[in-house]
PDB file of C-alpha atoms in Angstrom:
ATOM      1  CA  UNK G   1     -12.244   7.170 -14.889  1.00 63.00           C
ATOM      2  CA  UNK G   2      -8.890   5.694 -15.941  1.00 82.00           C
ATOM      3  CA  UNK G   3      -6.884   4.389 -12.986  1.00 94.00           C
ATOM      4  CA  UNK G   4      -3.115   4.856 -12.076  1.00 97.00           C
ATOM      5  CA  UNK G   5      -1.042   3.309 -14.993  1.00 97.00           C
ATOM      6  CA  UNK G   6       2.253   1.998 -14.633  1.00 97.00           C
ATOM      7  CA  UNK G   7       4.917   0.380 -17.067  1.00 97.00           C
ATOM      8  CA  UNK G   8       6.309  -2.167 -17.759  1.00 97.00           C
ATOM      9  CA  UNK G   9       4.681  -4.831 -15.676  1.00 97.00           C
ATOM     10  CA  UNK G  10       7.636  -7.086 -15.625  1.00 97.00           C
ATOM     11  CA  UNK G  11      11.488  -6.208 -15.777  1.00 98.00           C
ATOM     12  CA  UNK G  12      14.244  -8.705 -15.316  1.00 98.00           C
ATOM     13  CA  UNK G  13      17.894  -7.032 -15.299  1.00 98.00           C
ATOM     14  CA  UNK G  14      21.376  -7.925 -14.415  1.00 98.00           C
ATOM     15  CA  UNK G  15      22.756  -6.401 -11.236  1.00 97.00           C
ATOM     16  CA  UNK G  16      24.801  -3.425 -12.026  1.00 97.00           C
ATOM     17  CA  UNK G  17      22.377  -2.320 -14.763  1.00 98.00           C
ATOM     18  CA  UNK G  18      19.984   0.610 -14.724  1.00 98.00           C
ATOM     19  CA  UNK G  19      16.121   0.401 -15.056  1.00 98.00           C
ATOM     20  CA  UNK G  20      13.312   2.772 -15.044  1.00 98.00           C
ATOM     21  CA  UNK G  21       9.784   2.615 -14.300  1.00 98.00           C
ATOM     22  CA  UNK G  22       6.991   5.015 -15.487  1.00 98.00           C
ATOM     23  CA  UNK G  23       3.691   6.066 -13.663  1.00 98.00           C
ATOM     24  CA  UNK G  24       1.003   8.254 -14.920  1.00 97.00           C
ATOM     25  CA  UNK G  25      -1.686   8.854 -12.194  1.00 97.00           C
ATOM     26  CA  UNK G  26      -5.445   9.662 -12.308  1.00 96.00           C
ATOM     27  CA  UNK G  27      -6.005  13.009 -13.995  1.00 94.00           C
ATOM     28  CA  UNK G  28      -5.980  15.621 -11.265  1.00 93.00           C
ATOM     29  CA  UNK G  29      -4.284  14.111  -8.682  1.00 94.00           C
ATOM     30  CA  UNK G  30      -1.827  16.130  -7.192  1.00 93.00           C
ATOM     31  CA  UNK G  31      -0.154  13.729  -4.917  1.00 94.00           C
ATOM     32  CA  UNK G  32       1.865  10.928  -6.053  1.00 96.00           C
ATOM     33  CA  UNK G  33       3.705   8.065  -4.227  1.00 96.00           C
ATOM     34  CA  UNK G  34       6.455   5.522  -5.113  1.00 97.00           C
ATOM     35  CA  UNK G  35       6.302   2.367  -2.796  1.00 97.00           C
ATOM     36  CA  UNK G  36       8.710  -0.486  -2.972  1.00 98.00           C
ATOM     37  CA  UNK G  37       7.240  -3.744  -1.891  1.00 97.00           C
ATOM     38  CA  UNK G  38       9.700  -6.645  -1.190  1.00 97.00           C
ATOM     39  CA  UNK G  39       8.470 -10.062  -1.237  1.00 93.00           C
ATOM     40  CA  UNK G  40       6.810 -11.349   2.161  1.00 90.00           C
ATOM     41  CA  UNK G  41       6.637  -7.431   3.189  1.00 93.00           C
ATOM     42  CA  UNK G  42       4.112  -4.544   3.117  1.00 95.00           C
ATOM     43  CA  UNK G  43       4.690  -1.679   0.791  1.00 96.00           C
ATOM     44  CA  UNK G  44       7.391   1.051   2.096  1.00 96.00           C
ATOM     45  CA  UNK G  45       7.300   4.568   0.832  1.00 95.00           C
ATOM     46  CA  UNK G  46      10.131   5.586  -1.282  1.00 97.00           C
ATOM     47  CA  UNK G  47       9.063   9.195  -2.402  1.00 96.00           C
ATOM     48  CA  UNK G  48       6.164  11.372  -2.371  1.00 95.00           C
ATOM     49  CA  UNK G  49       5.582  14.315  -4.906  1.00 95.00           C
ATOM     50  CA  UNK G  50       3.110  17.090  -4.334  1.00 93.00           C
ATOM     51  CA  UNK G  51       2.441  18.385  -8.035  1.00 90.00           C
ATOM     52  CA  UNK G  52       6.349  18.432  -9.203  1.00 87.00           C
ATOM     53  CA  UNK G  53       7.721  19.042  -5.843  1.00 92.00           C
ATOM     54  CA  UNK G  54       9.463  16.521  -3.522  1.00 94.00           C
ATOM     55  CA  UNK G  55       7.312  16.183  -0.169  1.00 92.00           C
ATOM     56  CA  UNK G  56       9.294  13.384   1.207  1.00 92.00           C
ATOM     57  CA  UNK G  57      12.007  11.448  -0.087  1.00 94.00           C
ATOM     58  CA  UNK G  58      13.489  10.502   3.601  1.00 92.00           C
ATOM     59  CA  UNK G  59      13.629   6.620   2.694  1.00 93.00           C
ATOM     60  CA  UNK G  60      14.819   6.855  -0.908  1.00 96.00           C
ATOM     61  CA  UNK G  61      18.417   5.139  -1.215  1.00 96.00           C
ATOM     62  CA  UNK G  62      19.636   8.471  -3.029  1.00 96.00           C
ATOM     63  CA  UNK G  63      23.043   6.917  -4.125  1.00 96.00           C
ATOM     64  CA  UNK G  64      21.192   4.536  -6.560  1.00 97.00           C
ATOM     65  CA  UNK G  65      17.726   5.788  -6.858  1.00 98.00           C
ATOM     66  CA  UNK G  66      16.130   8.787  -8.351  1.00 98.00           C
ATOM     67  CA  UNK G  67      12.807  10.001  -9.357  1.00 98.00           C
ATOM     68  CA  UNK G  68      11.078  12.944 -11.100  1.00 96.00           C
ATOM     69  CA  UNK G  69       7.834  14.294 -11.618  1.00 96.00           C
ATOM     70  CA  UNK G  70       7.773  16.532 -14.534  1.00 84.00           C
ATOM     71  CA  UNK G  71       5.147  19.176 -15.107  1.00 86.00           C
ATOM     72  CA  UNK G  72       3.219  17.647 -12.000  1.00 85.00           C
ATOM     73  CA  UNK G  73       1.793  14.865 -14.037  1.00 92.00           C
ATOM     74  CA  UNK G  74       3.766  11.643 -15.170  1.00 96.00           C
ATOM     75  CA  UNK G  75       6.437  10.260 -12.983  1.00 97.00           C
ATOM     76  CA  UNK G  76       9.712   8.185 -13.653  1.00 98.00           C
ATOM     77  CA  UNK G  77      11.737   6.009 -10.917  1.00 98.00           C
ATOM     78  CA  UNK G  78      15.180   5.114 -11.898  1.00 98.00           C
ATOM     79  CA  UNK G  79      17.612   2.862 -10.372  1.00 98.00           C
ATOM     80  CA  UNK G  80      21.208   2.877 -11.291  1.00 97.00           C
ATOM     81  CA  UNK G  81      23.082   0.649 -10.590  1.00 97.00           C
ATOM     82  CA  UNK G  82      20.647  -2.018  -9.409  1.00 98.00           C
ATOM     83  CA  UNK G  83      21.545  -4.471  -6.757  1.00 97.00           C
ATOM     84  CA  UNK G  84      20.081  -8.090  -6.005  1.00 98.00           C
ATOM     85  CA  UNK G  85      18.298  -6.605  -3.163  1.00 97.00           C
ATOM     86  CA  UNK G  86      16.357  -3.960  -5.316  1.00 98.00           C
ATOM     87  CA  UNK G  87      14.363  -7.086  -6.597  1.00 98.00           C
ATOM     88  CA  UNK G  88      10.754  -6.120  -5.597  1.00 98.00           C
ATOM     89  CA  UNK G  89       7.336  -4.680  -6.580  1.00 97.00           C
ATOM     90  CA  UNK G  90       7.278  -1.011  -7.459  1.00 98.00           C
ATOM     91  CA  UNK G  91       4.083   0.446  -6.652  1.00 97.00           C
ATOM     92  CA  UNK G  92       2.745   3.761  -7.799  1.00 97.00           C
ATOM     93  CA  UNK G  93      -0.064   5.633  -6.006  1.00 96.00           C
ATOM     94  CA  UNK G  94      -1.793   8.779  -6.640  1.00 95.00           C
ATOM     95  CA  UNK G  95      -4.464  10.853  -4.372  1.00 93.00           C
ATOM     96  CA  UNK G  96      -6.051  14.243  -4.857  1.00 91.00           C
ATOM     97  CA  UNK G  97      -4.372  15.622  -1.720  1.00 84.00           C
ATOM     98  CA  UNK G  98      -2.407  13.856   1.066  1.00 83.00           C
ATOM     99  CA  UNK G  99      -4.046  10.682   2.262  1.00 83.00           C
ATOM    100  CA  UNK G 100      -6.174  11.695   5.384  1.00 79.00           C
ATOM    101  CA  UNK G 101     -10.083  11.879   5.890  1.00 76.00           C
ATOM    102  CA  UNK G 102     -11.907  10.879   3.089  1.00 77.00           C
ATOM    103  CA  UNK G 103      -9.153  11.377   0.606  1.00 85.00           C
ATOM    104  CA  UNK G 104      -7.954   7.932  -0.623  1.00 89.00           C
ATOM    105  CA  UNK G 105      -4.843   6.831  -2.556  1.00 93.00           C
ATOM    106  CA  UNK G 106      -5.389   4.854  -5.927  1.00 95.00           C
ATOM    107  CA  UNK G 107      -2.773   2.028  -6.803  1.00 96.00           C
ATOM    108  CA  UNK G 108      -1.306   1.193  -9.960  1.00 96.00           C
ATOM    109  CA  UNK G 109      -0.534  -2.720 -10.754  1.00 95.00           C
ATOM    110  CA  UNK G 110       3.090  -2.232 -10.191  1.00 96.00           C
ATOM    111  CA  UNK G 111       6.208  -3.416 -11.780  1.00 97.00           C
ATOM    112  CA  UNK G 112       7.835  -6.530 -10.543  1.00 97.00           C
ATOM    113  CA  UNK G 113      11.444  -6.071 -10.797  1.00 98.00           C
ATOM    114  CA  UNK G 114      13.916  -8.960 -10.696  1.00 98.00           C
ATOM    115  CA  UNK G 115      17.577  -8.462 -10.379  1.00 98.00           C
ATOM    116  CA  UNK G 116      19.638 -11.446 -11.305  1.00 98.00           C
TER     117      UNK G 116
ATOM    118  CA  UNK A   1       7.298   5.942  14.925  1.00 74.00           C
ATOM    119  CA  UNK A   2       3.974   4.259  13.695  1.00 83.00           C
ATOM    120  CA  UNK A   3       4.197   0.564  13.524  1.00 92.00           C
ATOM    121  CA  UNK A   4       1.769  -1.979  12.255  1.00 96.00           C
ATOM    122  CA  UNK A   5       1.791  -5.666  13.034  1.00 97.00           C
ATOM    123  CA  UNK A   6      -0.169  -8.443  11.359  1.00 98.00           C
ATOM    124  CA  UNK A   7       0.759 -11.731  13.148  1.00 96.00           C
ATOM    125  CA  UNK A   8      -1.029 -14.144  10.981  1.00 97.00           C
ATOM    126  CA  UNK A   9       1.104 -14.887   7.898  1.00 96.00           C
ATOM    127  CA  UNK A  10      -1.561 -17.074   6.168  1.00 97.00           C
ATOM    128  CA  UNK A  11      -5.212 -17.925   6.898  1.00 97.00           C
ATOM    129  CA  UNK A  12      -7.759 -20.076   4.883  1.00 97.00           C
ATOM    130  CA  UNK A  13     -11.446 -20.269   5.122  1.00 98.00           C
ATOM    131  CA  UNK A  14     -14.334 -22.181   3.417  1.00 98.00           C
ATOM    132  CA  UNK A  15     -16.439 -20.400   1.011  1.00 98.00           C
ATOM    133  CA  UNK A  16     -19.556 -18.859   2.737  1.00 97.00           C
ATOM    134  CA  UNK A  17     -17.910 -18.934   6.089  1.00 98.00           C
ATOM    135  CA  UNK A  18     -16.517 -16.050   8.259  1.00 98.00           C
ATOM    136  CA  UNK A  19     -13.017 -15.166   8.943  1.00 98.00           C
ATOM    137  CA  UNK A  20     -11.209 -12.672  11.186  1.00 98.00           C
ATOM    138  CA  UNK A  21      -7.836 -11.108  10.133  1.00 98.00           C
ATOM    139  CA  UNK A  22      -5.953  -9.459  13.217  1.00 98.00           C
ATOM    140  CA  UNK A  23      -3.888  -6.267  13.027  1.00 98.00           C
ATOM    141  CA  UNK A  24      -2.298  -4.379  15.881  1.00 98.00           C
ATOM    142  CA  UNK A  25      -0.539  -1.103  15.677  1.00 96.00           C
ATOM    143  CA  UNK A  26       1.409   1.165  18.013  1.00 93.00           C
ATOM    144  CA  UNK A  27       1.101   5.084  17.727  1.00 86.00           C
ATOM    145  CA  UNK A  28       1.502   8.214  19.964  1.00 84.00           C
ATOM    146  CA  UNK A  29      -0.729  10.250  17.756  1.00 84.00           C
ATOM    147  CA  UNK A  30      -4.060  11.084  18.838  1.00 81.00           C
ATOM    148  CA  UNK A  31      -5.731  11.102  15.764  1.00 84.00           C
ATOM    149  CA  UNK A  32      -5.258   8.633  12.821  1.00 90.00           C
ATOM    150  CA  UNK A  33      -6.979   6.533  10.270  1.00 93.00           C
ATOM    151  CA  UNK A  34      -6.602   2.848   9.885  1.00 94.00           C
ATOM    152  CA  UNK A  35      -7.318   0.850   6.794  1.00 96.00           C
ATOM    153  CA  UNK A  36      -7.608  -2.545   5.354  1.00 97.00           C
ATOM    154  CA  UNK A  37      -6.151  -2.881   1.853  1.00 97.00           C
ATOM    155  CA  UNK A  38      -6.513  -5.958  -0.601  1.00 97.00           C
ATOM    156  CA  UNK A  39      -4.105  -7.286  -3.073  1.00 96.00           C
ATOM    157  CA  UNK A  40      -5.301  -9.894  -5.459  1.00 94.00           C
ATOM    158  CA  UNK A  41      -2.592 -11.431  -7.645  1.00 89.00           C
ATOM    159  CA  UNK A  42      -2.914  -8.635  -9.992  1.00 86.00           C
ATOM    160  CA  UNK A  43      -0.938  -6.692  -7.359  1.00 89.00           C
ATOM    161  CA  UNK A  44      -3.266  -3.586  -7.511  1.00 91.00           C
ATOM    162  CA  UNK A  45      -4.099  -2.367  -3.908  1.00 93.00           C
ATOM    163  CA  UNK A  46      -7.677  -1.771  -3.572  1.00 95.00           C
ATOM    164  CA  UNK A  47      -9.041  -0.169  -0.366  1.00 95.00           C
ATOM    165  CA  UNK A  48     -11.691  -2.447   1.348  1.00 97.00           C
ATOM    166  CA  UNK A  49     -12.601  -0.397   4.714  1.00 96.00           C
ATOM    167  CA  UNK A  50     -11.413   2.370   6.707  1.00 95.00           C
ATOM    168  CA  UNK A  51     -11.683   3.602  10.201  1.00 94.00           C
ATOM    169  CA  UNK A  52     -11.162   7.113  12.068  1.00 92.00           C
ATOM    170  CA  UNK A  53      -9.650   6.782  15.426  1.00 90.00           C
ATOM    171  CA  UNK A  54     -12.028   9.230  16.898  1.00 90.00           C
ATOM    172  CA  UNK A  55     -14.986   7.376  15.866  1.00 89.00           C
ATOM    173  CA  UNK A  56     -16.194   4.620  18.293  1.00 85.00           C
ATOM    174  CA  UNK A  57     -18.384   2.905  15.917  1.00 92.00           C
ATOM    175  CA  UNK A  58     -16.947   0.149  13.867  1.00 95.00           C
ATOM    176  CA  UNK A  59     -16.821   0.852  10.171  1.00 94.00           C
ATOM    177  CA  UNK A  60     -18.766  -1.693   8.032  1.00 95.00           C
ATOM    178  CA  UNK A  61     -18.811  -1.991   4.068  1.00 95.00           C
ATOM    179  CA  UNK A  62     -21.119  -4.974   2.839  1.00 96.00           C
ATOM    180  CA  UNK A  63     -19.455  -8.200   3.885  1.00 97.00           C
ATOM    181  CA  UNK A  64     -16.590  -6.565   5.589  1.00 98.00           C
ATOM    182  CA  UNK A  65     -16.502  -5.140   9.080  1.00 97.00           C
ATOM    183  CA  UNK A  66     -13.843  -4.174  11.533  1.00 97.00           C
ATOM    184  CA  UNK A  67     -13.468  -4.413  15.143  1.00 97.00           C
ATOM    185  CA  UNK A  68     -11.797  -1.477  16.431  1.00 96.00           C
ATOM    186  CA  UNK A  69     -10.277  -1.460  20.109  1.00 95.00           C
ATOM    187  CA  UNK A  70      -8.672   1.764  20.357  1.00 93.00           C
ATOM    188  CA  UNK A  71      -7.201   1.220  24.089  1.00 92.00           C
ATOM    189  CA  UNK A  72      -5.829  -2.131  22.805  1.00 94.00           C
ATOM    190  CA  UNK A  73      -4.299  -0.658  19.807  1.00 95.00           C
ATOM    191  CA  UNK A  74      -6.201  -3.366  17.869  1.00 96.00           C
ATOM    192  CA  UNK A  75      -8.088  -3.369  14.347  1.00 97.00           C
ATOM    193  CA  UNK A  76      -9.394  -6.709  12.961  1.00 98.00           C
ATOM    194  CA  UNK A  77     -11.254  -7.350   9.512  1.00 98.00           C
ATOM    195  CA  UNK A  78     -14.053  -9.791   9.621  1.00 98.00           C
ATOM    196  CA  UNK A  79     -15.013 -11.086   6.150  1.00 98.00           C
ATOM    197  CA  UNK A  80     -18.526 -12.482   6.247  1.00 98.00           C
ATOM    198  CA  UNK A  81     -19.887 -15.032   3.755  1.00 98.00           C
ATOM    199  CA  UNK A  82     -16.411 -15.408   2.023  1.00 98.00           C
ATOM    200  CA  UNK A  83     -16.270 -15.774  -1.651  1.00 97.00           C
ATOM    201  CA  UNK A  84     -13.745 -17.260  -4.056  1.00 97.00           C
ATOM    202  CA  UNK A  85     -12.656 -13.559  -5.054  1.00 96.00           C
ATOM    203  CA  UNK A  86     -11.603 -12.575  -1.563  1.00 97.00           C
ATOM    204  CA  UNK A  87      -8.641 -14.755  -2.156  1.00 97.00           C
ATOM    205  CA  UNK A  88      -5.956 -12.194  -1.741  1.00 97.00           C
ATOM    206  CA  UNK A  89      -3.084 -10.619   0.548  1.00 97.00           C
ATOM    207  CA  UNK A  90      -4.637  -8.230   3.084  1.00 98.00           C
ATOM    208  CA  UNK A  91      -2.576  -5.497   4.426  1.00 98.00           C
ATOM    209  CA  UNK A  92      -3.493  -3.449   7.521  1.00 98.00           C
ATOM    210  CA  UNK A  93      -2.241   0.416   7.275  1.00 96.00           C
ATOM    211  CA  UNK A  94      -2.361   3.441   9.033  1.00 94.00           C
ATOM    212  CA  UNK A  95      -1.876   7.203   8.434  1.00 90.00           C
ATOM    213  CA  UNK A  96      -1.690  10.178  10.741  1.00 78.00           C
ATOM    214  CA  UNK A  97      -1.495  13.827  10.494  1.00 72.00           C
ATOM    215  CA  UNK A  98       1.958  14.416  10.522  1.00 74.00           C
ATOM    216  CA  UNK A  99       2.889  11.585   8.176  1.00 74.00           C
ATOM    217  CA  UNK A 100       1.981  13.684   5.001  1.00 78.00           C
ATOM    218  CA  UNK A 101      -0.402  11.019   3.777  1.00 82.00           C
ATOM    219  CA  UNK A 102       2.155   8.196   3.812  1.00 88.00           C
ATOM    220  CA  UNK A 103       0.758   4.926   4.454  1.00 92.00           C
ATOM    221  CA  UNK A 104       2.561   2.453   6.809  1.00 93.00           C
ATOM    222  CA  UNK A 105       1.752  -1.125   6.394  1.00 96.00           C
ATOM    223  CA  UNK A 106       1.874  -4.216   7.894  1.00 97.00           C
ATOM    224  CA  UNK A 107       3.503  -7.402   6.406  1.00 97.00           C
ATOM    225  CA  UNK A 108       0.181  -8.714   5.039  1.00 97.00           C
ATOM    226  CA  UNK A 109      -1.807 -11.927   5.685  1.00 98.00           C
ATOM    227  CA  UNK A 110      -2.548 -14.343   2.797  1.00 97.00           C
ATOM    228  CA  UNK A 111      -6.134 -15.227   2.757  1.00 98.00           C
ATOM    229  CA  UNK A 112      -7.216 -18.574   0.734  1.00 98.00           C
ATOM    230  CA  UNK A 113     -10.991 -18.868   0.266  1.00 98.00           C
ATOM    231  CA  UNK A 114     -11.569 -22.687  -0.528  1.00 97.00           C
ATOM    232  CA  UNK A 115     -14.722 -24.043  -2.394  1.00 96.00           C
TER     233      UNK A 115
END
């Protein structure tokens, strides 16, 4: 079974530029999450999708971050314009349903973003 | 709000020995799940072990076991017979019924296994 695919693995941009990350979840997984992991901290949820609908985006900085999940499969996360404090690893995860009980979240390898 | 605290930023252990990683959490929920995730240098989070709050029996998965103390809100991870491949960041996390499945993570503990 293929895992969660993310690209690119690394990205370096200058502040005020825009950047996009792509995630392909495990086939059949209805729930998709984007987490932000700043160096020295644990991952923090940015946005959660159930199929192609947003379940929770309360911690997404909507003035600069946007995300979409077209057709309930692939997802893209965009930052425009980027700030220095956006430097982090962006992790995508997917699960059959919401994580609870025996439902497990599977993570991709993340995209390491450096804003200079 | 749920919070997870890991008070050990870094730990090291000799190969084949046992090490315990600490985690405390705060919650007002009656039922929830607790997890330990491993994040190797490849950055991919891997589930190590999970514990349901209603179950008094501590979970075990091969060399990994937990000590779940519900009243103390403590959830430590014991790794027996440590192997070089156990070198990684370890994150404690929790999820509860009302959180829509969103995992709440601690800051992590960097474990180094020395030969």
